[in-house]
Amino acid sequence: MQTEADQQLKQIIHDPGRILFREEDLVSYGYDASFGFYKPDLVVQAASAEEVAGILKLANRYKIPVTPRGQASSLSGGPLPVKGGIVLDLSQWNDKLIIDSEDMVAVVSPGVVTAQIDKAASKYGLMYPPDPGSSQVSTIAGNLAENSGGPRCLKYGVTKDYVIGLKVVTPQGEIIHTGGRTVKNVTGYDLTKLIVGSEGTLGVITEATLRLIPRPPASRTLMVIFDHFVDSGTMVTRVLTSGILPSKIEMMDQASIQAVEAYQPLGLPTDAEAILLIELDGHPAAIADELEKIREIAANSGARKVTVAESDDDARELWKARKLVSPAIVRNKPTKISEDATVPRSKIPEFCSRLAQIKKKYQIDLVVFGHAGDGNLHPNIICDKRNKEEMKVVEKAVEAIFQAALDLGGTLSGEHGIGTMKSAYMPWEFGPQELDMMKRIKTAWDPNNILNPSKIFPVPGQKLVLSE
Ligand SMILES: Cc1cc2nc3c(=O)[nH]c(=O)nc-3n(C[C@H](O)[C@H](O)[C@H](O)COP(=O)(O)OP(=O)(O)OC[C@H]3O[C@@H](n4cnc5c(N)ncnc54)[C@H](O)[C@@H]3O)c2cc1C
């Protein structure tokens, strides 16, 4: 970066320890949990809206790309500095976590770790429902930027359903607020919802006001085992049309079951084609009633076995199976391509069978698990990115997964975002007018295209390339 800009940066960030430029720092800030690597020129750890505003004004003056970043657990390449420039690390700014139990809101700074919000709310009998699998590491601003979901979102909705106000620094360095502290608010355009899910391309979130809800008094977990993968999809649809709304329905396919057993034996049946983990929450009497109905549905959907947890410890033990899938599946090969194509609920069984066909056709190591209840399965391809021939086949399989989801009326991403990993496929889901409307919004907020450039929008002729 220019020396003049360097001088000005030091006036914005007074603590030189928060400006990182050593090679090892730059390299470590070049990765997220997805596939790519892009090295930034500089990393700045911001700790106030004024600092963020100063950096964005400077970046506009010198046309320097700025990429906001939380804990870099993104699976879509969101925090990767594709055009170099500055990585704006917000993960260290985690000093504010206020629970107002009367207004039933939490006010948080951007770097607060997601699980800490629910933990703090629970002390007041309240709950912050969004619970991404990464909630012990991911930041709230990362969740807001990706509009993250999680198992509990089946019943309670995703991140956007819980944010009622934001403080944001625009790409041109203005500090603005959106929404407020009221649960109802229809004053003006809903800029809060525009920022949520914008993947750090429209503004930098510097504070969020989140809605909390009463914590349900009880919960029960059950595990349902299937001989046939497609039957598990059928059961999900039957449960959801039965009048019962579980808080979670998570699915593991046979490859996930076998991987977990090989990693840490839990006594799961490795010959079963699928497992569903279901959690019911609410009043104990209602749960008891729903449990019986679910048993009936399981029996009618071809389930081999139903195990109901009798205590919290039992429930934790059953959930351990699902929690171990991610670490277990990467033991055989080093690369994991995590997709989150999502289909309407009624199409879950068909999506399951399309995935089984794709696995057979391309002979890939495809592991399917995830939030089956909301149609947001996670097909994961386990591969080795050093093997170019294998990666060419993986590219084709990924395309087939996207096509299957779109054929069934679904979408490219249910929660991980588009980032760099799926931008090539945006024209498969949207027409030119729709993409143009989105680009016009981006240009209105960020005329110099300095904030998180090269994300979401496809470059003409762009393809998914995993084999280079
Ligand atoms: C094992 C594992 C499990 C996961 N499970 C789930 C899951 O169940 N559900 C789910 O939805 N996701 C899941 N994810 C994906 C990931 O954790 C989420 O996308 C998460 O929200 C990212 O948060 P982060 O703090 O790591 O953000 P980062 O990865 O650092 O950034 C994500 C995006 O947010 C932007 N951003 C970060 N901070 C700001 C800010 N202050 N202002 C504006 N933009 C900002 C970045 O530019 C980027 O585009 C999982 C990931 C892993 C590795």
Short mmCIF file of C-alpha atoms and ligand atoms in Angstrom, two decimals:
data_model
loop_
_atom_site.label_atom_id
_atom_site.label_comp_id
_atom_site.label_asym_id
_atom_site.label_seq_id
_atom_site.Cartn_x
_atom_site.Cartn_y
_atom_site.Cartn_z
CA MET A 1 0.00 0.00 0.00
CA GLN A 2 1.10 3.61 -0.62
CA THR A 3 3.16 5.18 2.16
CA GLU A 4 0.75 8.11 2.40
CA ALA A 5 -2.16 5.70 2.95
CA ASP A 6 0.01 3.87 5.47
CA GLN A 7 0.51 7.07 7.48
CA GLN A 8 -3.22 7.78 7.41
CA LEU A 9 -4.01 4.23 8.54
CA LYS A 10 -1.81 4.72 11.61
CA GLN A 11 -3.84 7.80 12.49
CA ILE A 12 -7.06 5.76 12.33
CA ILE A 13 -5.79 2.72 14.28
CA HIS A 14 -3.74 4.07 17.14
CA ASP A 15 -2.66 0.68 18.45
CA PRO A 16 0.00 -0.61 16.00
CA GLY A 17 -0.49 -4.12 17.42
CA ARG A 18 -3.82 -4.23 15.58
CA ILE A 19 -2.25 -3.70 12.16
CA LEU A 20 -0.79 -6.99 10.96
CA PHE A 21 1.52 -7.37 7.98
CA ARG A 22 3.95 -10.19 8.85
CA GLU A 23 3.97 -12.88 6.18
CA GLU A 24 2.70 -15.59 8.57
CA ASP A 25 -0.25 -13.39 9.60
CA LEU A 26 -1.15 -12.60 6.00
CA VAL A 27 -1.03 -16.29 5.06
CA SER A 28 -3.24 -17.34 7.95
CA TYR A 29 -5.78 -14.64 7.02
CA GLY A 30 -5.86 -16.03 3.45
CA TYR A 31 -8.00 -19.06 4.36
CA ASP A 32 -11.52 -19.77 5.54
CA ALA A 33 -13.27 -23.14 5.97
CA SER A 34 -13.91 -23.42 2.22
CA PHE A 35 -11.63 -24.26 -0.64
CA GLY A 36 -9.75 -21.15 -1.75
CA PHE A 37 -6.70 -19.18 -0.63
CA TYR A 38 -6.12 -15.45 -1.28
CA LYS A 39 -3.47 -13.51 0.62
CA PRO A 40 -4.34 -10.00 1.83
CA ASP A 41 -1.82 -7.13 1.78
CA LEU A 42 -2.69 -6.06 5.29
CA VAL A 43 -4.90 -7.08 8.23
CA VAL A 44 -6.56 -4.53 10.51
CA GLN A 45 -8.30 -5.59 13.72
CA ALA A 46 -10.97 -2.91 14.17
CA ALA A 47 -12.55 -2.18 17.55
CA SER A 48 -14.98 0.73 16.97
CA ALA A 49 -17.39 2.04 14.35
CA GLU A 50 -15.18 5.13 13.99
CA GLU A 51 -12.17 2.98 13.14
CA VAL A 52 -14.18 0.99 10.59
CA ALA A 53 -15.50 4.25 9.07
CA GLY A 54 -11.98 5.69 8.88
CA ILE A 55 -10.66 2.60 7.11
CA LEU A 56 -13.51 2.53 4.60
CA LYS A 57 -13.06 6.23 3.79
CA LEU A 58 -9.36 5.62 3.29
CA ALA A 59 -10.06 2.57 1.14
CA ASN A 60 -12.41 4.63 -1.05
CA ARG A 61 -9.80 7.35 -1.45
CA TYR A 62 -7.12 4.88 -2.62
CA LYS A 63 -9.49 2.25 -4.14
CA ILE A 64 -8.23 -0.47 -1.80
CA PRO A 65 -10.42 -3.60 -1.46
CA VAL A 66 -11.63 -4.30 2.10
CA THR A 67 -12.90 -7.72 3.19
CA PRO A 68 -14.74 -8.00 6.53
CA ARG A 69 -13.99 -11.13 8.50
CA GLY A 70 -15.27 -12.83 11.66
CA GLN A 71 -13.84 -16.23 12.62
CA ALA A 72 -13.47 -17.35 8.96
CA SER A 73 -15.63 -20.45 9.45
CA SER A 74 -17.40 -19.62 6.16
CA LEU A 75 -17.91 -22.57 3.86
CA SER A 76 -18.46 -20.40 0.76
CA GLY A 77 -15.32 -18.24 0.61
CA GLY A 78 -17.06 -15.15 2.08
CA PRO A 79 -14.13 -13.69 4.08
CA LEU A 80 -11.44 -14.47 1.47
CA PRO A 81 -9.67 -11.34 0.17
CA VAL A 82 -9.98 -12.27 -3.49
CA LYS A 83 -8.60 -8.91 -4.67
CA GLY A 84 -6.01 -8.57 -1.89
CA GLY A 85 -6.09 -5.28 0.03
CA ILE A 86 -7.20 -5.08 3.65
CA VAL A 87 -8.81 -7.85 5.68
CA LEU A 88 -10.91 -6.13 8.34
CA ASP A 89 -10.89 -8.54 11.28
CA LEU A 90 -13.91 -7.92 13.53
CA SER A 91 -13.49 -11.08 15.60
CA GLN A 92 -11.51 -9.35 18.37
CA TRP A 93 -14.28 -6.78 18.95
CA ASN A 94 -16.40 -8.76 21.39
CA ASP A 95 -16.71 -6.52 24.44
CA LYS A 96 -20.50 -5.91 24.41
CA LEU A 97 -23.06 -8.60 25.27
CA ILE A 98 -26.00 -7.01 27.08
CA ILE A 99 -29.20 -8.93 27.83
CA ASP A 100 -32.27 -6.77 28.48
CA SER A 101 -34.74 -9.27 29.92
CA GLU A 102 -37.65 -6.79 29.93
CA ASP A 103 -37.36 -5.78 26.29
CA MET A 104 -36.26 -9.38 25.59
CA VAL A 105 -33.34 -8.28 23.44
CA ALA A 106 -29.58 -8.80 23.34
CA VAL A 107 -27.29 -6.00 22.18
CA VAL A 108 -23.96 -7.31 20.94
CA SER A 109 -20.74 -6.20 19.30
CA PRO A 110 -19.80 -7.91 16.03
CA GLY A 111 -17.15 -10.32 17.31
CA VAL A 112 -19.28 -11.95 20.05
CA VAL A 113 -19.31 -15.73 19.57
CA THR A 114 -22.83 -16.93 18.71
CA ALA A 115 -23.16 -19.57 21.46
CA GLN A 116 -22.31 -16.98 24.12
CA ILE A 117 -25.50 -15.06 23.30
CA ASP A 118 -27.76 -18.05 23.94
CA LYS A 119 -25.76 -18.91 27.06
CA ALA A 120 -26.18 -15.37 28.43
CA ALA A 121 -29.92 -15.35 27.51
CA SER A 122 -30.49 -18.70 29.27
CA LYS A 123 -29.64 -17.08 32.63
CA TYR A 124 -32.86 -15.07 32.24
CA GLY A 125 -35.00 -18.01 31.03
CA LEU A 126 -34.64 -16.68 27.47
CA MET A 127 -33.29 -18.19 24.28
CA TYR A 128 -31.44 -16.97 21.18
CA PRO A 129 -32.52 -19.78 18.82
CA PRO A 130 -30.17 -19.67 15.78
CA ASP A 131 -27.63 -22.42 16.46
CA PRO A 132 -25.29 -23.06 13.51
CA GLY A 133 -23.11 -26.14 13.93
CA SER A 134 -20.21 -23.69 14.22
CA SER A 135 -21.85 -21.64 16.99
CA GLN A 136 -19.00 -22.25 19.47
CA VAL A 137 -16.59 -20.43 17.13
CA SER A 138 -18.54 -18.27 14.65
CA THR A 139 -19.21 -14.58 15.34
CA ILE A 140 -22.64 -13.00 15.39
CA ALA A 141 -21.67 -10.60 12.58
CA GLY A 142 -20.55 -13.55 10.44
CA ASN A 143 -23.93 -15.19 11.14
CA LEU A 144 -25.76 -11.98 10.23
CA ALA A 145 -23.76 -11.52 7.03
CA GLU A 146 -24.52 -15.12 5.96
CA ASN A 147 -28.00 -15.28 7.50
CA SER A 148 -26.93 -18.51 9.15
CA GLY A 149 -29.24 -21.31 10.16
CA GLY A 150 -28.86 -24.39 12.32
CA PRO A 151 -30.78 -27.43 13.59
CA ARG A 152 -33.15 -25.36 15.79
CA CYS A 153 -34.08 -23.13 12.85
CA LEU A 154 -36.60 -25.75 11.69
CA LYS A 155 -39.00 -24.54 14.37
CA TYR A 156 -37.65 -21.13 15.26
CA GLY A 157 -36.39 -19.59 12.01
CA VAL A 158 -32.95 -18.36 10.96
CA THR A 159 -30.74 -15.43 11.97
CA LYS A 160 -32.76 -12.84 10.01
CA ASP A 161 -35.85 -13.70 12.09
CA TYR A 162 -34.07 -12.51 15.27
CA VAL A 163 -32.36 -9.28 14.25
CA ILE A 164 -34.35 -6.13 14.84
CA GLY A 165 -31.66 -3.46 14.67
CA LEU A 166 -28.15 -2.95 13.35
CA LYS A 167 -25.37 -0.41 13.42
CA VAL A 168 -23.59 -0.52 10.11
CA VAL A 169 -20.73 1.32 8.45
CA THR A 170 -21.48 1.76 4.76
CA PRO A 171 -18.77 1.06 2.17
CA GLN A 172 -18.26 4.83 1.86
CA GLY A 173 -17.66 5.18 5.58
CA GLU A 174 -20.99 6.56 6.88
CA ILE A 175 -22.12 5.22 10.28
CA ILE A 176 -25.85 4.40 10.10
CA HIS A 177 -28.43 2.55 12.16
CA THR A 178 -31.20 0.35 10.77
CA GLY A 179 -34.36 -0.86 12.56
CA GLY A 180 -34.33 -0.36 16.33
CA ARG A 181 -35.31 -2.08 19.55
CA THR A 182 -38.99 -2.76 18.90
CA VAL A 183 -40.25 -6.15 17.77
CA LYS A 184 -42.59 -4.45 15.27
CA ASN A 185 -41.16 -1.81 12.97
CA VAL A 186 -42.31 -1.01 9.43
CA THR A 187 -40.89 2.49 9.17
CA GLY A 188 -39.22 2.98 5.81
CA TYR A 189 -37.39 0.37 3.76
CA ASP A 190 -36.20 -2.61 5.80
CA LEU A 191 -32.46 -1.99 5.53
CA THR A 192 -31.83 -4.43 8.38
CA LYS A 193 -33.01 -7.34 6.24
CA LEU A 194 -31.08 -6.03 3.25
CA ILE A 195 -27.82 -6.11 5.21
CA VAL A 196 -28.57 -9.54 6.70
CA GLY A 197 -27.39 -12.14 4.18
CA SER A 198 -25.49 -9.58 2.08
CA GLU A 199 -22.25 -11.48 2.82
CA GLY A 200 -20.26 -8.42 3.87
CA THR A 201 -20.71 -6.73 0.48
CA LEU A 202 -23.04 -3.84 1.47
CA GLY A 203 -21.77 -2.72 4.86
CA VAL A 204 -19.76 -3.62 7.94
CA ILE A 205 -21.94 -4.60 10.91
CA THR A 206 -20.65 -2.98 14.09
CA GLU A 207 -23.52 -3.73 16.51
CA ALA A 208 -26.70 -5.84 16.47
CA THR A 209 -29.90 -5.83 18.52
CA LEU A 210 -31.34 -9.34 18.63
CA ARG A 211 -34.77 -10.56 19.65
CA LEU A 212 -34.92 -13.22 22.38
CA ILE A 213 -37.78 -15.61 23.15
CA PRO A 214 -38.85 -17.56 26.24
CA ARG A 215 -36.87 -20.77 26.66
CA PRO A 216 -39.06 -23.88 26.23
CA PRO A 217 -39.47 -25.71 29.57
CA ALA A 218 -38.60 -29.20 28.33
CA SER A 219 -37.25 -31.19 25.41
CA ARG A 220 -36.95 -34.86 24.35
CA THR A 221 -34.66 -36.41 21.76
CA LEU A 222 -35.21 -39.55 19.73
CA MET A 223 -33.12 -41.46 17.21
CA VAL A 224 -34.84 -43.26 14.32
CA ILE A 225 -32.92 -45.85 12.29
CA PHE A 226 -33.75 -46.75 8.68
CA ASP A 227 -32.80 -49.56 6.32
CA HIS A 228 -33.53 -47.33 3.33
CA PHE A 229 -32.25 -43.75 2.86
CA VAL A 230 -35.34 -42.61 0.94
CA ASP A 231 -37.66 -43.77 3.77
CA SER A 232 -35.98 -41.28 6.11
CA GLY A 233 -36.92 -38.48 3.68
CA THR A 234 -40.49 -39.79 3.59
CA MET A 235 -40.67 -39.76 7.39
CA VAL A 236 -39.49 -36.14 7.51
CA THR A 237 -42.28 -35.08 5.14
CA ARG A 238 -44.87 -37.11 7.10
CA VAL A 239 -43.82 -35.59 10.45
CA LEU A 240 -43.97 -32.06 9.08
CA THR A 241 -47.45 -32.56 7.64
CA SER A 242 -48.77 -34.25 10.80
CA GLY A 243 -49.32 -31.07 12.78
CA ILE A 244 -46.15 -31.57 14.83
CA LEU A 245 -43.25 -29.15 14.48
CA PRO A 246 -40.14 -30.62 16.12
CA SER A 247 -37.40 -28.18 17.14
CA LYS A 248 -34.83 -30.22 15.19
CA ILE A 249 -34.79 -32.97 12.57
CA GLU A 250 -31.25 -33.86 11.58
CA MET A 251 -30.26 -36.59 9.18
CA MET A 252 -27.19 -38.80 8.75
CA ASP A 253 -26.75 -41.12 5.77
CA GLN A 254 -24.95 -44.47 5.81
CA ALA A 255 -21.58 -42.94 4.88
CA SER A 256 -21.87 -40.53 7.85
CA ILE A 257 -22.86 -43.39 10.20
CA GLN A 258 -19.92 -45.51 9.06
CA ALA A 259 -17.49 -42.60 9.30
CA VAL A 260 -18.58 -41.81 12.87
CA GLU A 261 -18.29 -45.46 13.93
CA ALA A 262 -14.79 -45.67 12.45
CA TYR A 263 -13.80 -42.42 14.18
CA GLN A 264 -15.33 -43.02 17.61
CA PRO A 265 -17.51 -46.12 18.07
CA LEU A 266 -20.90 -45.21 19.56
CA GLY A 267 -22.71 -48.43 18.70
CA LEU A 268 -24.48 -47.00 15.64
CA PRO A 269 -25.73 -49.64 13.14
CA THR A 270 -23.31 -49.39 10.20
CA ASP A 271 -25.65 -51.41 7.97
CA ALA A 272 -28.44 -48.81 8.31
CA GLU A 273 -28.87 -46.44 5.36
CA ALA A 274 -30.01 -43.46 7.44
CA ILE A 275 -30.57 -42.08 10.92
CA LEU A 276 -32.89 -39.24 11.90
CA LEU A 277 -32.30 -37.37 15.14
CA ILE A 278 -35.43 -35.57 16.25
CA GLU A 279 -35.87 -33.13 19.13
CA LEU A 280 -39.26 -32.07 20.45
CA ASP A 281 -39.53 -29.12 22.80
CA GLY A 282 -42.30 -27.34 24.71
CA HIS A 283 -44.58 -28.34 27.59
CA PRO A 284 -43.82 -31.89 28.89
CA ALA A 285 -47.44 -33.04 28.41
CA ALA A 286 -47.46 -31.87 24.77
CA ILE A 287 -44.10 -33.52 24.18
CA ALA A 288 -45.38 -36.87 25.54
CA ASP A 289 -48.33 -36.73 23.14
CA GLU A 290 -46.17 -35.78 20.15
CA LEU A 291 -43.67 -38.51 20.97
CA GLU A 292 -46.34 -41.19 20.57
CA LYS A 293 -47.45 -39.75 17.21
CA ILE A 294 -43.85 -39.68 16.00
CA ARG A 295 -43.38 -43.34 16.98
CA GLU A 296 -46.46 -44.17 14.89
CA ILE A 297 -45.17 -42.21 11.90
CA ALA A 298 -41.79 -43.94 12.20
CA ALA A 299 -43.42 -47.37 12.17
CA ASN A 300 -45.49 -46.44 9.10
CA SER A 301 -42.42 -45.03 7.29
CA GLY A 302 -40.40 -48.24 7.44
CA ALA A 303 -38.17 -47.35 10.41
CA ARG A 304 -36.11 -50.22 11.81
CA LYS A 305 -35.81 -48.86 15.36
CA VAL A 306 -36.73 -45.86 17.51
CA THR A 307 -34.65 -44.97 20.60
CA VAL A 308 -35.99 -42.30 22.96
CA ALA A 309 -33.56 -40.53 25.33
CA GLU A 310 -34.74 -40.86 28.94
CA SER A 311 -32.48 -38.16 30.38
CA ASP A 312 -30.45 -35.11 29.30
CA ASP A 313 -27.32 -37.28 29.38
CA ASP A 314 -28.98 -39.83 27.08
CA ALA A 315 -29.98 -37.01 24.72
CA ARG A 316 -26.41 -35.64 24.66
CA GLU A 317 -25.18 -39.15 23.85
CA LEU A 318 -27.59 -39.46 20.90
CA TRP A 319 -26.62 -36.01 19.54
CA LYS A 320 -22.94 -36.94 19.81
CA ALA A 321 -23.41 -39.02 16.64
CA ARG A 322 -24.43 -35.96 14.63
CA LYS A 323 -21.76 -33.71 16.17
CA LEU A 324 -18.99 -36.15 15.22
CA VAL A 325 -19.91 -36.32 11.53
CA SER A 326 -17.82 -33.31 10.43
CA PRO A 327 -14.53 -34.42 12.04
CA ALA A 328 -15.18 -38.08 11.17
CA ILE A 329 -15.68 -37.68 7.42
CA VAL A 330 -12.37 -35.95 6.71
CA ARG A 331 -10.19 -38.77 8.02
CA ASN A 332 -9.80 -40.65 4.75
CA LYS A 333 -9.14 -37.72 2.40
CA PRO A 334 -8.08 -34.15 3.12
CA THR A 335 -10.61 -32.10 1.13
CA LYS A 336 -14.27 -31.58 2.00
CA ILE A 337 -16.55 -29.76 -0.41
CA SER A 338 -19.59 -28.84 1.71
CA GLU A 339 -22.72 -28.00 -0.21
CA ASP A 340 -25.99 -26.76 1.19
CA ALA A 341 -28.35 -26.79 -1.77
CA THR A 342 -31.88 -26.75 -0.36
CA VAL A 343 -35.23 -28.02 -1.63
CA PRO A 344 -38.87 -27.43 -0.66
CA ARG A 345 -39.90 -29.77 2.15
CA SER A 346 -42.16 -31.91 -0.02
CA LYS A 347 -39.20 -32.69 -2.29
CA ILE A 348 -36.91 -34.06 0.43
CA PRO A 349 -37.47 -37.75 -0.52
CA GLU A 350 -36.87 -36.98 -4.21
CA PHE A 351 -33.74 -34.97 -3.41
CA CYS A 352 -32.46 -37.92 -1.35
CA SER A 353 -32.90 -40.27 -4.29
CA ARG A 354 -31.31 -37.78 -6.75
CA LEU A 355 -28.28 -37.56 -4.43
CA ALA A 356 -28.04 -41.36 -4.32
CA GLN A 357 -28.06 -41.41 -8.17
CA ILE A 358 -25.34 -38.70 -8.34
CA LYS A 359 -23.16 -40.66 -5.93
CA LYS A 360 -23.51 -43.78 -8.09
CA LYS A 361 -23.07 -42.04 -11.43
CA TYR A 362 -19.89 -40.14 -10.50
CA GLN A 363 -18.54 -42.77 -8.07
CA ILE A 364 -17.75 -40.05 -5.56
CA ASP A 365 -17.31 -40.22 -1.82
CA LEU A 366 -20.58 -38.38 -1.08
CA VAL A 367 -21.70 -38.03 2.52
CA VAL A 368 -25.14 -36.58 3.21
CA PHE A 369 -26.18 -35.17 6.56
CA GLY A 370 -27.75 -32.00 7.86
CA HIS A 371 -30.92 -30.13 8.56
CA ALA A 372 -33.34 -32.48 6.83
CA GLY A 373 -36.42 -30.89 8.40
CA ASP A 374 -36.08 -27.68 6.40
CA GLY A 375 -34.90 -29.34 3.18
CA ASN A 376 -31.36 -28.09 3.84
CA LEU A 377 -29.37 -31.28 3.46
CA HIS A 378 -25.59 -31.01 3.38
CA PRO A 379 -24.16 -33.15 0.61
CA ASN A 380 -20.40 -33.24 1.36
CA ILE A 381 -17.92 -34.59 -1.16
CA ILE A 382 -14.77 -35.99 0.41
CA CYS A 383 -11.89 -35.81 -2.01
CA ASP A 384 -8.24 -34.85 -2.46
CA LYS A 385 -7.67 -31.50 -4.13
CA ARG A 386 -4.14 -32.58 -5.17
CA ASN A 387 -5.71 -35.15 -7.51
CA LYS A 388 -6.70 -33.03 -10.54
CA GLU A 389 -8.53 -35.88 -12.31
CA GLU A 390 -10.62 -36.61 -9.23
CA MET A 391 -11.44 -32.90 -8.84
CA LYS A 392 -12.75 -32.69 -12.41
CA VAL A 393 -15.28 -35.40 -11.55
CA VAL A 394 -16.12 -33.57 -8.31
CA GLU A 395 -16.85 -30.38 -10.27
CA LYS A 396 -19.35 -32.30 -12.41
CA ALA A 397 -20.95 -33.90 -9.35
CA VAL A 398 -21.31 -30.49 -7.63
CA GLU A 399 -23.02 -29.14 -10.75
CA ALA A 400 -25.35 -32.16 -10.76
CA ILE A 401 -26.26 -31.46 -7.10
CA PHE A 402 -27.07 -27.81 -7.90
CA GLN A 403 -29.10 -28.87 -10.93
CA ALA A 404 -31.04 -31.44 -8.90
CA ALA A 405 -31.91 -28.86 -6.23
CA LEU A 406 -33.00 -26.27 -8.82
CA ASP A 407 -35.01 -28.87 -10.81
CA LEU A 408 -36.95 -29.57 -7.62
CA GLY A 409 -37.75 -25.90 -7.05
CA GLY A 410 -34.91 -25.39 -4.58
CA THR A 411 -32.00 -23.00 -4.20
CA LEU A 412 -28.19 -23.05 -4.44
CA SER A 413 -27.67 -22.18 -0.79
CA GLY A 414 -29.86 -22.52 2.28
CA GLU A 415 -27.41 -21.00 4.75
CA HIS A 416 -23.73 -21.01 3.74
CA GLY A 417 -24.04 -18.15 1.25
CA ILE A 418 -22.77 -17.77 -2.31
CA GLY A 419 -19.33 -16.20 -1.73
CA THR A 420 -16.81 -17.40 -4.30
CA MET A 421 -17.89 -21.04 -4.27
CA LYS A 422 -21.30 -20.68 -5.90
CA SER A 423 -21.19 -17.36 -7.74
CA ALA A 424 -20.67 -19.10 -11.10
CA TYR A 425 -24.11 -20.69 -10.70
CA MET A 426 -26.12 -17.58 -9.85
CA PRO A 427 -27.40 -17.41 -13.49
CA TRP A 428 -28.81 -20.92 -13.05
CA GLU A 429 -31.16 -19.58 -10.36
CA PHE A 430 -31.71 -15.97 -11.45
CA GLY A 431 -32.39 -14.28 -14.78
CA PRO A 432 -30.43 -11.23 -16.07
CA GLN A 433 -32.99 -8.73 -14.73
CA GLU A 434 -32.85 -10.18 -11.23
CA LEU A 435 -29.06 -10.22 -11.18
CA ASP A 436 -28.99 -6.70 -12.57
CA MET A 437 -31.33 -5.49 -9.81
CA MET A 438 -28.98 -6.99 -7.20
CA LYS A 439 -25.96 -5.37 -8.90
CA ARG A 440 -27.71 -1.98 -8.90
CA ILE A 441 -28.22 -2.28 -5.14
CA LYS A 442 -24.52 -3.11 -4.72
CA THR A 443 -23.49 -0.12 -6.86
CA ALA A 444 -25.79 2.26 -4.95
CA TRP A 445 -24.14 1.30 -1.65
CA ASP A 446 -20.62 0.76 -2.91
CA PRO A 447 -19.95 2.77 -6.08
CA ASN A 448 -16.20 2.03 -6.01
CA ASN A 449 -16.76 -1.70 -5.40
CA ILE A 450 -14.27 -1.77 -2.56
CA LEU A 451 -16.24 -3.82 0.00
CA ASN A 452 -15.73 -7.56 -0.36
CA PRO A 453 -15.40 -7.50 -4.17
CA SER A 454 -15.69 -10.63 -6.36
CA LYS A 455 -18.36 -12.26 -4.20
CA ILE A 456 -21.92 -13.35 -5.06
CA PHE A 457 -21.92 -12.03 -8.65
CA PRO A 458 -20.61 -14.22 -11.47
CA VAL A 459 -17.90 -12.97 -13.75
CA PRO A 460 -19.07 -13.64 -17.37
CA GLY A 461 -17.97 -17.14 -18.43
CA GLN A 462 -17.07 -18.07 -14.83
CA LYS A 463 -17.18 -21.77 -13.95
CA LEU A 464 -16.62 -23.70 -10.77
CA VAL A 465 -12.98 -24.71 -10.92
CA LEU A 466 -11.75 -27.09 -8.26
CA SER A 467 -9.16 -28.83 -10.40
CA GLU A 468 -6.58 -26.06 -10.87
C1 LIG B 1 -17.94 -27.23 11.12
C2 LIG B 1 -18.80 -26.12 10.57
C3 LIG B 1 -20.17 -26.16 10.78
C4 LIG B 1 -20.99 -25.16 10.25
N1 LIG B 1 -22.33 -25.23 10.48
C5 LIG B 1 -23.13 -24.27 9.99
C6 LIG B 1 -24.54 -24.34 10.20
O1 LIG B 1 -25.07 -25.25 10.85
N2 LIG B 1 -25.29 -23.35 9.68
C7 LIG B 1 -24.75 -22.30 8.97
O2 LIG B 1 -25.50 -21.44 8.52
N3 LIG B 1 -23.43 -22.23 8.75
C8 LIG B 1 -22.61 -23.17 9.24
N4 LIG B 1 -21.25 -23.09 9.01
C9 LIG B 1 -20.71 -21.96 8.23
C10 LIG B 1 -20.19 -20.75 9.05
O3 LIG B 1 -19.85 -21.12 10.35
C11 LIG B 1 -21.21 -19.62 9.06
O4 LIG B 1 -21.36 -19.09 7.76
C12 LIG B 1 -20.87 -18.46 10.04
O5 LIG B 1 -21.93 -17.55 10.06
C13 LIG B 1 -19.60 -17.71 9.70
O6 LIG B 1 -19.25 -16.88 10.80
P1 LIG B 1 -17.78 -16.32 10.97
O7 LIG B 1 -17.70 -15.48 12.18
O8 LIG B 1 -16.80 -17.43 10.90
O9 LIG B 1 -17.68 -15.38 9.68
P2 LIG B 1 -16.62 -15.40 8.51
O10 LIG B 1 -16.50 -16.76 7.95
O11 LIG B 1 -15.38 -14.75 8.94
O12 LIG B 1 -17.34 -14.45 7.44
C14 LIG B 1 -18.55 -14.85 6.84
C15 LIG B 1 -19.08 -13.68 6.01
O13 LIG B 1 -19.45 -12.63 6.88
C16 LIG B 1 -18.82 -11.43 6.48
N5 LIG B 1 -18.60 -10.68 7.72
C17 LIG B 1 -17.95 -11.08 8.84
N6 LIG B 1 -18.01 -10.10 9.77
C18 LIG B 1 -18.72 -9.08 9.23
C19 LIG B 1 -19.14 -7.80 9.69
N7 LIG B 1 -18.84 -7.36 10.92
N8 LIG B 1 -19.86 -7.02 8.86
C20 LIG B 1 -20.19 -7.43 7.61
N9 LIG B 1 -19.82 -8.63 7.12
C21 LIG B 1 -19.11 -9.45 7.93
C22 LIG B 1 -17.57 -11.85 5.75
O14 LIG B 1 -17.13 -10.87 4.84
C23 LIG B 1 -18.06 -13.10 5.04
O15 LIG B 1 -18.70 -12.78 3.84
C24 LIG B 1 -20.41 -24.08 9.51
C25 LIG B 1 -19.03 -24.03 9.33
C26 LIG B 1 -18.23 -25.03 9.84
C27 LIG B 1 -16.75 -24.94 9.61
#
